[in-house]
Structures are given as C-alpha cells and as structure tokens.
C-alpha cells in the first residue's frame, strides 16, 4: 500500500507534536520518492517543520507553492506567514522580517480597496445601472422620486477611523525604520 497525503499529514503532525523535527524533515525528503502529491494541509505542516528547523530557503521555495495554491484558506495563509516570520525572527533577520510585514500590509491595503470598489460596482449592477440615486442625486418630481426610492440603497464608502489612521501612521514609521536597515 502506497502512503498518501493524509498519511504523511498525520505522521508529520505527530513529529511536530513530539518535537522530532529532524525526523520529520527526513520524511519530507522521502515524499518525492514515494510519489505523494502535495495538498494545502501538507504545505502548512511542512512550513511548521521548516520553521522549527530554521530552514529559511526551504520556506522561500514553499512560498511559491503557497502563492499558487488556489484553495488555501485565510487561516492556512496566516499559519504559513506566521511560520515564515517566526523563522526569520528566530534567525535574527529583522530587516527581512520587517520588509515582509510591510509587504503583507501593502497587499492587505490593496485587497481592502479593491473590495470596496468591487462592492460599489456590485451595487450599481444590482440597481440596473441606476447609479444616480445611489450617489445621492434626488429627482425633482414626486413620480421620479418614488421610482428612485426603489433603487435607493446606502452607498458603501470605506471611511478610515481615527484608530486605523494611527495604526497606519505607526506602520509608516515602521516602514521608514525598515528602509534604514
């Protein structure tokens, strides 16, 4: 019987649990010879093992697989980048760690703004292109006004709170400190 990805997931997770990280890495090196196909859970367990063994280059190689994986959940993505960041911090590479955090923050900001734009487009499409009511334009006649109320929805604009502004300002300070590294 040929072992599959589930068998390796269980075995590698038990190696992590019992702190036999070197043995787990030997099992990872054996996987291509056995012909095991990688799944997302296996990628995350491998990231934890590489992080515990201080294998920065292996984590960078694994990052390409993580970025190409289409069925990766948010939790798994956070687990991978947590392992990646912990490995660099454990090895004392603060410049790379701070650059990685800044890059992740930039990607999150882009994702947030693209989500806001996408939700605005969806609102316009749902209203059959009647965006004038959504933008706050009110018709003058009562007949047009009653027709417009049918499509009237609150316009969703992302407004940054003061706390988020302060948080962004702190990240700008972190960015300048990282560039000085």
CSV table of C-alpha atoms in Angstrom, one decimal:
chain,number,residue,atom,x,y,z
A,1,UNK,CA,0.0,0.0,0.0
A,2,UNK,CA,1.4,3.4,-1.0
A,3,UNK,CA,1.1,6.2,1.5
A,4,UNK,CA,-1.0,9.2,0.6
A,5,UNK,CA,-1.0,12.8,1.7
A,6,UNK,CA,-3.3,12.1,4.6
A,7,UNK,CA,-0.9,9.6,6.0
A,8,UNK,CA,2.0,12.0,5.7
A,9,UNK,CA,-0.1,14.8,7.3
A,10,UNK,CA,-0.7,12.6,10.3
A,11,UNK,CA,2.9,11.4,10.5
A,12,UNK,CA,4.4,14.9,10.1
A,13,UNK,CA,1.9,16.4,12.6
A,14,UNK,CA,2.9,13.7,15.2
A,15,UNK,CA,6.6,14.5,14.6
A,16,UNK,CA,5.8,18.2,15.3
A,17,UNK,CA,3.8,17.2,18.4
A,18,UNK,CA,6.7,15.0,19.8
A,19,UNK,CA,9.4,17.5,18.7
A,20,UNK,CA,11.2,15.2,16.4
A,21,UNK,CA,11.7,17.9,13.7
A,22,UNK,CA,14.8,16.3,12.1
A,23,UNK,CA,12.9,13.0,11.5
A,24,UNK,CA,10.0,15.0,10.1
A,25,UNK,CA,12.4,16.6,7.6
A,26,UNK,CA,13.7,13.2,6.6
A,27,UNK,CA,10.1,12.2,5.9
A,28,UNK,CA,9.6,15.3,3.8
A,29,UNK,CA,12.7,14.5,1.8
A,30,UNK,CA,11.3,11.0,1.2
A,31,UNK,CA,7.9,12.2,-0.1
A,32,UNK,CA,9.0,12.7,-3.8
A,33,UNK,CA,10.4,9.2,-3.9
A,34,UNK,CA,7.2,7.8,-2.7
A,35,UNK,CA,5.1,10.0,-5.1
A,36,UNK,CA,3.0,11.9,-2.6
A,37,UNK,CA,1.0,14.8,-4.1
A,38,UNK,CA,1.1,18.0,-2.0
A,39,UNK,CA,-2.2,19.4,-0.6
A,40,UNK,CA,-2.6,22.6,1.3
A,41,UNK,CA,-2.6,21.0,4.7
A,42,UNK,CA,0.7,19.2,3.9
A,43,UNK,CA,2.2,22.6,2.8
A,44,UNK,CA,1.3,24.2,6.1
A,45,UNK,CA,2.7,21.3,8.2
A,46,UNK,CA,5.9,21.4,6.1
A,47,UNK,CA,6.1,25.1,6.8
A,48,UNK,CA,5.9,24.5,10.5
A,49,UNK,CA,8.7,21.9,10.3
A,50,UNK,CA,10.9,24.1,8.2
A,51,UNK,CA,10.3,26.9,10.6
A,52,UNK,CA,11.3,24.8,13.6
A,53,UNK,CA,14.5,23.6,11.8
A,54,UNK,CA,15.4,27.1,10.7
A,55,UNK,CA,15.2,26.3,7.0
A,56,UNK,CA,14.7,29.8,5.6
A,57,UNK,CA,15.5,28.8,2.0
A,58,UNK,CA,13.0,25.9,2.1
A,59,UNK,CA,10.4,28.3,3.3
A,60,UNK,CA,11.1,30.7,0.4
A,61,UNK,CA,10.7,27.8,-2.0
A,62,UNK,CA,7.5,26.8,-0.2
A,63,UNK,CA,6.2,30.3,-0.5
A,64,UNK,CA,5.9,29.9,-4.3
A,65,UNK,CA,3.6,26.9,-3.8
A,66,UNK,CA,1.6,28.7,-1.2
A,67,UNK,CA,1.1,31.7,-3.5
A,68,UNK,CA,0.0,29.4,-6.4
A,69,UNK,CA,-2.4,27.4,-4.2
A,70,UNK,CA,-6.0,28.3,-5.1
A,71,UNK,CA,-7.8,26.5,-2.3
A,72,UNK,CA,-5.9,28.0,0.6
A,73,UNK,CA,-8.0,29.3,3.5
A,74,UNK,CA,-7.2,32.5,5.3
A,75,UNK,CA,-6.2,30.6,8.4
A,76,UNK,CA,-3.8,28.4,6.5
A,77,UNK,CA,-2.3,31.5,4.8
A,78,UNK,CA,-1.8,33.1,8.3
A,79,UNK,CA,-0.2,30.0,9.6
A,80,UNK,CA,2.3,29.9,6.8
A,81,UNK,CA,3.3,33.5,7.1
A,82,UNK,CA,3.4,33.2,10.9
A,83,UNK,CA,5.9,30.3,10.5
A,84,UNK,CA,7.8,32.3,7.8
A,85,UNK,CA,8.0,35.3,10.1
A,86,UNK,CA,9.0,33.3,13.2
A,87,UNK,CA,11.8,31.6,11.3
A,88,UNK,CA,13.3,34.9,10.2
A,89,UNK,CA,12.9,36.4,13.7
A,90,UNK,CA,14.5,33.4,15.3
A,91,UNK,CA,17.5,33.7,12.9
A,92,UNK,CA,17.8,37.4,13.7
A,93,UNK,CA,16.9,38.7,10.2
A,94,UNK,CA,15.0,41.7,11.3
A,95,UNK,CA,15.3,43.6,8.0
A,96,UNK,CA,13.7,40.8,6.0
A,97,UNK,CA,11.0,40.3,8.7
A,98,UNK,CA,10.0,44.0,8.7
A,99,UNK,CA,10.0,44.1,4.9
A,100,UNK,CA,7.8,41.0,4.8
A,101,UNK,CA,5.4,42.6,7.3
A,102,UNK,CA,5.3,45.8,5.3
A,103,UNK,CA,4.7,43.9,2.1
A,104,UNK,CA,1.8,42.0,3.7
A,105,UNK,CA,0.3,45.2,4.9
A,106,UNK,CA,0.5,46.7,1.5
A,107,UNK,CA,-1.2,43.7,0.0
A,108,UNK,CA,-3.9,43.9,2.6
A,109,UNK,CA,-4.5,47.6,1.9
A,110,UNK,CA,-4.8,46.8,-1.8
A,111,UNK,CA,-7.2,44.0,-1.1
A,112,UNK,CA,-9.3,46.2,1.1
A,113,UNK,CA,-9.5,49.0,-1.5
A,114,UNK,CA,-10.3,46.5,-4.3
A,115,UNK,CA,-13.1,45.0,-2.2
A,116,UNK,CA,-14.6,48.5,-1.7
A,117,UNK,CA,-14.5,49.2,-5.4
A,118,UNK,CA,-16.0,45.8,-6.2
A,119,UNK,CA,-18.8,46.3,-3.7
A,120,UNK,CA,-19.6,49.7,-5.4
A,121,UNK,CA,-19.7,48.0,-8.8
A,122,UNK,CA,-22.0,45.3,-7.5
A,123,UNK,CA,-24.4,47.9,-6.1
A,124,UNK,CA,-24.5,49.7,-9.5
A,125,UNK,CA,-25.1,46.4,-11.3
A,126,UNK,CA,-27.8,45.3,-8.9
A,127,UNK,CA,-29.5,48.6,-9.5
A,128,UNK,CA,-29.5,48.1,-13.3
A,129,UNK,CA,-27.2,51.0,-13.9
A,130,UNK,CA,-29.3,53.5,-11.9
A,131,UNK,CA,-26.4,54.9,-10.0
A,132,UNK,CA,-27.6,58.5,-9.8
A,133,UNK,CA,-29.9,57.6,-6.8
A,134,UNK,CA,-27.0,55.7,-5.2
A,135,UNK,CA,-24.7,58.7,-5.5
A,136,UNK,CA,-27.2,60.9,-3.7
A,137,UNK,CA,-28.9,62.6,-6.6
A,138,UNK,CA,-32.6,63.2,-5.9
A,139,UNK,CA,-35.0,63.8,-8.7
A,140,UNK,CA,-37.3,66.8,-8.6
A,141,UNK,CA,-40.7,65.3,-9.4
A,142,UNK,CA,-42.5,63.1,-6.9
A,143,UNK,CA,-43.1,60.4,-9.6
A,144,UNK,CA,-39.4,60.1,-10.3
A,145,UNK,CA,-38.7,60.2,-6.6
A,146,UNK,CA,-40.9,57.2,-5.8
A,147,UNK,CA,-39.3,55.3,-8.7
A,148,UNK,CA,-35.9,56.2,-7.3
A,149,UNK,CA,-36.6,55.0,-3.8
A,150,UNK,CA,-37.0,51.5,-5.2
A,151,UNK,CA,-33.3,51.6,-6.1
A,152,UNK,CA,-32.1,53.7,-3.2
A,153,UNK,CA,-29.5,51.9,-1.1
A,154,UNK,CA,-26.9,53.3,1.2
A,155,UNK,CA,-23.7,53.9,-0.7
A,156,UNK,CA,-20.9,51.9,0.9
A,157,UNK,CA,-17.8,54.0,1.3
A,158,UNK,CA,-14.9,52.9,3.4
A,159,UNK,CA,-14.1,55.7,5.9
A,160,UNK,CA,-11.0,55.3,7.9
A,161,UNK,CA,-11.4,55.7,11.6
A,162,UNK,CA,-9.0,57.6,13.8
A,163,UNK,CA,-7.7,54.4,15.3
A,164,UNK,CA,-6.9,53.0,11.9
A,165,UNK,CA,-5.3,56.2,10.9
A,166,UNK,CA,-3.0,56.0,13.9
A,167,UNK,CA,-2.3,52.3,13.1
A,168,UNK,CA,-1.4,53.3,9.5
A,169,UNK,CA,0.8,56.1,10.8
A,170,UNK,CA,2.7,53.7,13.1
A,171,UNK,CA,3.2,51.4,10.1
A,172,UNK,CA,4.6,54.4,8.1
A,173,UNK,CA,7.1,54.9,11.0
A,174,UNK,CA,7.9,51.1,10.8
A,175,UNK,CA,8.4,51.5,7.1
A,176,UNK,CA,11.0,54.2,7.5
A,177,UNK,CA,12.8,52.2,10.2
A,178,UNK,CA,12.8,49.2,7.9
A,179,UNK,CA,14.3,51.2,5.0
A,180,UNK,CA,17.1,52.3,7.3
A,181,UNK,CA,18.1,48.7,8.0
